[in-house]
Amino acid sequence: MRIAILSDIHGNRHALEAVLGDAHREDVDEAWCLGDLVGYGADPNACVRLAREHCAICLAGNHDLVVCGTMPMDDFSRNAAVAARWTQDEMDLENIEFLRRLAPDGIEGEIGLFHASPRDPIWEYVLSSALAERCLDVQEQRVALIGHTHVALSFARDAGSAVDGQTRHGGDAVSMASGEWLVNPGSVGQPRDGDPRAAWLLLDTEAWTASWRRVEYDIDAAGAAIVAAGLPSSLADRLQYGQ
Ligand code: ZN
């Protein structure tokens, strides 16, 4: 099966529509979302509606759990909290209730799914090989998909060897036919790895390959919507730089 792996959409409708269009052109069978559908961006309802329509699997991220009231806002930065409160006011009850039904982790066949990490599916930022090693030690599935850091990454370990961590760019592809893997598609709606284009991952579970994709979208329009909504302008600015 060819699966589009999406994560960290963050209310960015323009980015999500571009990614869904790219995934459609790649003729994927399904799309799975690793969470953070909302928070930061100006179109949370549209993003939740699109995810409900297009994603066979959807996890909850920390922002989703805060916005739907499952978790307190205490650990959020100022901008994240401002955006979360705005999102709570903006969202339709039906979409809030959809978020309430989501879990931050799941299993699909041989693949573990976690918003953040196998050790802590809600909060842990897996950005180093040292941390990835601890995650692989507890990971029950050979392959796990994670989001949360907004950085496209792969961590791989063959029996008896050290973890190989790589940042991943659009066009990178790997074979995952052997070894243990922890893979991050990067962020659809707020990339933080210096490439402002929307990120997603094409996973082929028959060939066991993963291909990182980047797609252009209308960053100016997404930023203008953030400013027009009265959200902090820094949330619009960072989209231009992918930081
Ligand atoms: Zn996120």
mmCIF file of C-alpha atoms and ligand atoms in Angstrom:
data_model
loop_
_atom_site.group_PDB
_atom_site.id
_atom_site.type_symbol
_atom_site.label_atom_id
_atom_site.label_comp_id
_atom_site.label_asym_id
_atom_site.label_seq_id
_atom_site.Cartn_x
_atom_site.Cartn_y
_atom_site.Cartn_z
ATOM 1 C CA MET A 1 0.000 0.000 0.000
ATOM 2 C CA ARG A 2 1.168 3.532 -0.787
ATOM 3 C CA ILE A 3 0.444 5.830 2.126
ATOM 4 C CA ALA A 4 0.830 9.594 2.477
ATOM 5 C CA ILE A 5 2.133 10.337 5.985
ATOM 6 C CA LEU A 6 1.211 13.837 7.163
ATOM 7 C CA SER A 7 1.997 15.532 10.460
ATOM 8 C CA ASP A 8 1.783 18.918 12.183
ATOM 9 C CA ILE A 9 -0.698 20.625 9.867
ATOM 10 C CA HIS A 10 -1.329 23.378 12.434
ATOM 11 C CA GLY A 11 -4.357 25.002 10.857
ATOM 12 C CA ASN A 12 -2.512 25.788 7.624
ATOM 13 C CA ARG A 13 -5.150 25.043 4.983
ATOM 14 C CA HIS A 14 -3.044 26.300 2.093
ATOM 15 C CA ALA A 15 -0.226 23.890 2.950
ATOM 16 C CA LEU A 16 -2.602 20.970 3.572
ATOM 17 C CA GLU A 17 -4.400 21.433 0.251
ATOM 18 C CA ALA A 18 -1.034 21.491 -1.565
ATOM 19 C CA VAL A 19 0.089 18.297 0.183
ATOM 20 C CA LEU A 20 -3.198 16.481 -0.500
ATOM 21 C CA GLY A 21 -2.914 17.508 -4.171
ATOM 22 C CA ASP A 22 0.666 16.206 -4.368
ATOM 23 C CA ALA A 23 -0.342 12.949 -2.626
ATOM 24 C CA HIS A 24 -3.238 12.543 -5.080
ATOM 25 C CA ARG A 25 -0.843 12.975 -8.022
ATOM 26 C CA GLU A 26 1.322 10.228 -6.478
ATOM 27 C CA ASP A 27 -1.752 7.996 -6.487
ATOM 28 C CA VAL A 28 -1.606 7.087 -2.797
ATOM 29 C CA ASP A 29 -4.076 4.545 -1.409
ATOM 30 C CA GLU A 30 -4.473 6.240 1.963
ATOM 31 C CA ALA A 31 -3.346 9.206 4.044
ATOM 32 C CA TRP A 32 -2.442 9.004 7.736
ATOM 33 C CA CYS A 33 -2.016 12.036 9.992
ATOM 34 C CA LEU A 34 0.264 11.993 13.052
ATOM 35 C CA GLY A 35 -1.451 14.861 14.861
ATOM 36 C CA ASP A 36 -1.376 18.605 15.520
ATOM 37 C CA LEU A 37 -4.121 19.363 13.045
ATOM 38 C CA VAL A 38 -4.698 22.735 14.694
ATOM 39 C CA GLY A 39 -2.879 25.479 16.609
ATOM 40 C CA TYR A 40 -0.834 28.411 15.163
ATOM 41 C CA GLY A 41 -2.652 28.615 11.808
ATOM 42 C CA ALA A 42 -5.800 30.498 10.807
ATOM 43 C CA ASP A 43 -7.924 27.696 9.324
ATOM 44 C CA PRO A 44 -8.450 25.036 12.008
ATOM 45 C CA ASN A 45 -11.988 24.084 10.932
ATOM 46 C CA ALA A 46 -11.015 23.644 7.284
ATOM 47 C CA CYS A 47 -7.990 21.544 8.261
ATOM 48 C CA VAL A 48 -9.989 19.253 10.552
ATOM 49 C CA ARG A 49 -12.658 18.859 7.854
ATOM 50 C CA LEU A 50 -10.027 17.949 5.245
ATOM 51 C CA ALA A 51 -8.346 15.490 7.622
ATOM 52 C CA ARG A 52 -11.705 13.870 8.418
ATOM 53 C CA GLU A 53 -12.388 13.534 4.715
ATOM 54 C CA HIS A 54 -8.980 12.342 3.524
ATOM 55 C CA CYS A 55 -7.149 10.625 6.417
ATOM 56 C CA ALA A 56 -7.911 6.984 7.215
ATOM 57 C CA ILE A 57 -5.956 7.350 10.470
ATOM 58 C CA CYS A 58 -5.605 10.464 12.569
ATOM 59 C CA LEU A 59 -3.684 10.876 15.827
ATOM 60 C CA ALA A 60 -4.029 13.710 18.343
ATOM 61 C CA GLY A 61 -1.058 15.996 18.924
ATOM 62 C CA ASN A 62 -0.355 18.099 22.001
ATOM 63 C CA HIS A 63 -1.991 21.145 20.371
ATOM 64 C CA ASP A 64 -5.137 19.168 19.511
ATOM 65 C CA LEU A 65 -5.364 17.840 23.089
ATOM 66 C CA VAL A 66 -5.050 21.345 24.540
ATOM 67 C CA VAL A 67 -7.521 22.923 22.105
ATOM 68 C CA CYS A 68 -10.197 20.273 22.779
ATOM 69 C CA GLY A 69 -9.706 20.634 26.537
ATOM 70 C CA THR A 70 -8.261 17.172 27.226
ATOM 71 C CA MET A 71 -4.987 18.701 28.461
ATOM 72 C CA PRO A 72 -4.237 21.978 30.308
ATOM 73 C CA MET A 73 -2.434 24.819 28.545
ATOM 74 C CA ASP A 74 0.259 25.142 31.273
ATOM 75 C CA ASP A 75 3.236 23.889 29.257
ATOM 76 C CA PHE A 76 2.584 26.078 26.222
ATOM 77 C CA SER A 77 4.752 29.032 25.154
ATOM 78 C CA ARG A 78 3.009 32.407 25.023
ATOM 79 C CA ASN A 79 2.316 32.301 21.277
ATOM 80 C CA ALA A 80 1.145 28.694 21.421
ATOM 81 C CA ALA A 81 -1.270 29.563 24.246
ATOM 82 C CA VAL A 82 -2.596 32.664 22.428
ATOM 83 C CA ALA A 83 -3.165 30.585 19.288
ATOM 84 C CA ALA A 84 -4.759 27.721 21.258
ATOM 85 C CA ARG A 85 -7.277 30.092 22.918
ATOM 86 C CA TRP A 86 -8.102 31.702 19.564
ATOM 87 C CA THR A 87 -8.538 28.222 18.021
ATOM 88 C CA GLN A 88 -10.871 27.115 20.837
ATOM 89 C CA ASP A 89 -13.122 30.117 20.143
ATOM 90 C CA GLU A 90 -12.988 29.622 16.399
ATOM 91 C CA MET A 91 -13.699 25.915 16.113
ATOM 92 C CA ASP A 92 -17.046 24.272 15.460
ATOM 93 C CA LEU A 93 -18.246 21.967 18.228
ATOM 94 C CA GLU A 94 -18.367 19.063 15.793
ATOM 95 C CA ASN A 95 -14.656 19.467 14.995
ATOM 96 C CA ILE A 96 -13.737 19.867 18.681
ATOM 97 C CA GLU A 97 -15.588 16.614 19.381
ATOM 98 C CA PHE A 98 -13.674 14.908 16.574
ATOM 99 C CA LEU A 99 -10.378 15.968 18.191
ATOM 100 C CA ARG A 100 -11.584 14.642 21.575
ATOM 101 C CA ARG A 101 -11.966 11.160 20.120
ATOM 102 C CA LEU A 102 -8.356 10.969 18.861
ATOM 103 C CA ALA A 103 -5.439 9.268 20.659
ATOM 104 C CA PRO A 104 -1.770 10.352 20.464
ATOM 105 C CA ASP A 105 -0.622 6.863 19.484
ATOM 106 C CA GLY A 106 -1.767 3.829 17.521
ATOM 107 C CA ILE A 107 -0.687 0.662 15.748
ATOM 108 C CA GLU A 108 -1.402 -0.141 12.135
ATOM 109 C CA GLY A 109 -0.194 -3.606 11.112
ATOM 110 C CA GLU A 110 3.565 -3.650 11.623
ATOM 111 C CA ILE A 111 3.830 0.124 12.073
ATOM 112 C CA GLY A 112 3.789 2.066 15.323
ATOM 113 C CA LEU A 113 2.291 5.561 15.148
ATOM 114 C CA PHE A 114 3.103 8.264 17.682
ATOM 115 C CA HIS A 115 2.593 12.011 17.618
ATOM 116 C CA ALA A 116 5.870 12.609 19.505
ATOM 117 C CA SER A 117 7.723 9.393 20.433
ATOM 118 C CA PRO A 118 7.270 5.740 21.441
ATOM 119 C CA ARG A 119 8.350 6.679 25.003
ATOM 120 C CA ASP A 120 6.119 9.717 25.336
ATOM 121 C CA PRO A 121 3.566 10.004 22.516
ATOM 122 C CA ILE A 122 2.575 13.559 23.440
ATOM 123 C CA TRP A 123 5.648 15.590 24.386
ATOM 124 C CA GLU A 124 9.095 14.089 23.670
ATOM 125 C CA TYR A 125 11.082 15.832 20.888
ATOM 126 C CA VAL A 126 13.194 13.177 19.144
ATOM 127 C CA LEU A 127 15.952 15.228 17.532
ATOM 128 C CA SER A 128 19.109 13.265 18.445
ATOM 129 C CA SER A 129 20.389 9.759 17.784
ATOM 130 C CA ALA A 130 20.925 9.306 21.546
ATOM 131 C CA LEU A 131 17.250 9.909 22.226
ATOM 132 C CA ALA A 132 16.199 7.873 19.190
ATOM 133 C CA GLU A 133 18.185 4.924 20.576
ATOM 134 C CA ARG A 134 16.173 4.996 23.807
ATOM 135 C CA CYS A 135 12.972 5.133 21.760
ATOM 136 C CA LEU A 136 14.027 2.179 19.577
ATOM 137 C CA ASP A 137 14.774 0.227 22.774
ATOM 138 C CA VAL A 138 11.120 0.466 23.878
ATOM 139 C CA GLN A 139 9.536 0.458 20.417
ATOM 140 C CA GLU A 140 7.579 -2.764 19.812
ATOM 141 C CA GLN A 141 7.173 -2.375 16.047
ATOM 142 C CA ARG A 142 10.110 -2.527 13.632
ATOM 143 C CA VAL A 143 9.008 0.722 12.023
ATOM 144 C CA ALA A 144 7.513 3.704 13.838
ATOM 145 C CA LEU A 145 6.321 7.052 12.505
ATOM 146 C CA ILE A 146 6.631 10.203 14.612
ATOM 147 C CA GLY A 147 5.962 13.927 14.197
ATOM 148 C CA HIS A 148 6.039 16.801 16.722
ATOM 149 C CA THR A 149 9.529 18.235 16.002
ATOM 150 C CA HIS A 150 8.496 19.661 12.596
ATOM 151 C CA VAL A 151 11.842 18.380 11.238
ATOM 152 C CA ALA A 152 12.064 15.673 8.550
ATOM 153 C CA LEU A 153 14.300 12.943 9.989
ATOM 154 C CA SER A 154 15.123 9.269 9.963
ATOM 155 C CA PHE A 155 16.801 7.131 12.610
ATOM 156 C CA ALA A 156 17.813 3.576 11.713
ATOM 157 C CA ARG A 157 19.496 0.745 13.607
ATOM 158 C CA ASP A 158 20.685 -2.631 12.377
ATOM 159 C CA ALA A 159 21.237 -5.412 14.900
ATOM 160 C CA GLY A 160 24.326 -4.671 16.985
ATOM 161 C CA SER A 161 25.116 -1.309 15.371
ATOM 162 C CA ALA A 162 24.747 2.314 16.464
ATOM 163 C CA VAL A 163 21.773 4.464 15.487
ATOM 164 C CA ASP A 164 22.200 6.322 12.190
ATOM 165 C CA GLY A 165 20.341 9.655 12.349
ATOM 166 C CA GLN A 166 19.788 11.756 9.222
ATOM 167 C CA THR A 167 17.945 14.983 8.505
ATOM 168 C CA ARG A 168 15.923 14.418 5.367
ATOM 169 C CA HIS A 169 15.360 16.696 2.380
ATOM 170 C CA GLY A 170 12.735 16.659 -0.359
ATOM 171 C CA GLY A 171 13.669 13.917 -2.829
ATOM 172 C CA ASP A 172 15.456 11.711 -0.258
ATOM 173 C CA ALA A 173 14.390 8.082 -0.281
ATOM 174 C CA VAL A 174 15.403 5.049 1.799
ATOM 175 C CA SER A 175 14.771 1.334 1.847
ATOM 176 C CA MET A 176 13.353 0.206 5.203
ATOM 177 C CA ALA A 177 13.278 -3.492 4.247
ATOM 178 C CA SER A 178 15.537 -4.382 7.191
ATOM 179 C CA GLY A 179 16.558 -2.881 10.529
ATOM 180 C CA GLU A 180 14.597 -0.780 13.030
ATOM 181 C CA TRP A 181 13.302 2.616 11.977
ATOM 182 C CA LEU A 182 11.966 5.784 13.522
ATOM 183 C CA VAL A 183 10.830 8.169 10.782
ATOM 184 C CA ASN A 184 9.503 11.739 10.803
ATOM 185 C CA PRO A 185 7.837 13.186 7.677
ATOM 186 C CA GLY A 186 8.410 16.815 8.757
ATOM 187 C CA SER A 187 5.572 19.314 9.113
ATOM 188 C CA VAL A 188 2.828 20.126 6.627
ATOM 189 C CA GLY A 189 1.900 23.513 8.032
ATOM 190 C CA GLN A 190 4.866 24.891 9.990
ATOM 191 C CA PRO A 191 8.220 23.387 8.886
ATOM 192 C CA ARG A 192 11.144 24.139 11.201
ATOM 193 C CA ASP A 193 14.040 22.680 9.226
ATOM 194 C CA GLY A 194 14.873 25.695 7.087
ATOM 195 C CA ASP A 195 12.818 24.594 4.063
ATOM 196 C CA PRO A 196 9.537 26.547 4.102
ATOM 197 C CA ARG A 197 7.799 24.169 1.668
ATOM 198 C CA ALA A 198 5.142 21.820 3.072
ATOM 199 C CA ALA A 199 6.518 18.391 4.007
ATOM 200 C CA TRP A 200 5.065 14.896 3.747
ATOM 201 C CA LEU A 201 6.288 11.327 3.422
ATOM 202 C CA LEU A 202 5.356 8.692 0.851
ATOM 203 C CA LEU A 203 5.482 5.273 2.538
ATOM 204 C CA ASP A 204 5.251 2.086 0.470
ATOM 205 C CA THR A 205 4.528 -0.860 2.764
ATOM 206 C CA GLU A 206 5.053 -3.478 0.047
ATOM 207 C CA ALA A 207 8.443 -2.265 -1.196
ATOM 208 C CA TRP A 208 9.211 -0.895 2.323
ATOM 209 C CA THR A 209 10.473 2.399 1.010
ATOM 210 C CA ALA A 210 10.051 5.910 2.388
ATOM 211 C CA SER A 211 10.359 9.046 0.235
ATOM 212 C CA TRP A 212 10.422 12.542 1.703
ATOM 213 C CA ARG A 213 8.484 15.102 -0.289
ATOM 214 C CA ARG A 214 8.332 18.899 -0.238
ATOM 215 C CA VAL A 215 5.677 20.895 -2.047
ATOM 216 C CA GLU A 216 5.338 24.623 -2.720
ATOM 217 C CA TYR A 217 2.220 26.323 -1.390
ATOM 218 C CA ASP A 218 0.909 29.880 -1.070
ATOM 219 C CA ILE A 219 2.877 30.941 2.019
ATOM 220 C CA ASP A 220 1.847 34.599 1.616
ATOM 221 C CA ALA A 221 -1.846 33.671 1.737
ATOM 222 C CA ALA A 222 -1.393 31.454 4.815
ATOM 223 C CA GLY A 223 0.524 34.269 6.555
ATOM 224 C CA ALA A 224 -2.050 36.904 5.565
ATOM 225 C CA ALA A 225 -4.804 34.730 7.056
ATOM 226 C CA ILE A 226 -2.870 34.511 10.347
ATOM 227 C CA VAL A 227 -2.481 38.306 10.497
ATOM 228 C CA ALA A 228 -6.130 38.909 9.489
ATOM 229 C CA ALA A 229 -7.239 36.575 12.300
ATOM 230 C CA GLY A 230 -5.399 38.768 14.829
ATOM 231 C CA LEU A 231 -2.925 36.008 15.698
ATOM 232 C CA PRO A 232 0.724 36.976 16.512
ATOM 233 C CA SER A 233 2.439 38.137 13.284
ATOM 234 C CA SER A 234 5.547 36.126 14.203
ATOM 235 C CA LEU A 235 3.474 33.014 13.433
ATOM 236 C CA ALA A 236 3.070 34.317 9.878
ATOM 237 C CA ASP A 237 6.716 35.410 9.571
ATOM 238 C CA ARG A 238 8.160 32.027 10.542
ATOM 239 C CA LEU A 239 6.317 30.337 7.651
ATOM 240 C CA GLN A 240 8.479 32.363 5.215
ATOM 241 C CA TYR A 241 11.688 30.928 6.627
ATOM 242 C CA GLY A 242 10.579 27.453 7.624
ATOM 243 C CA GLN A 243 11.708 28.067 11.194
HETATM 244 ZN ZN ZN B 1 3.285 20.429 16.078
#
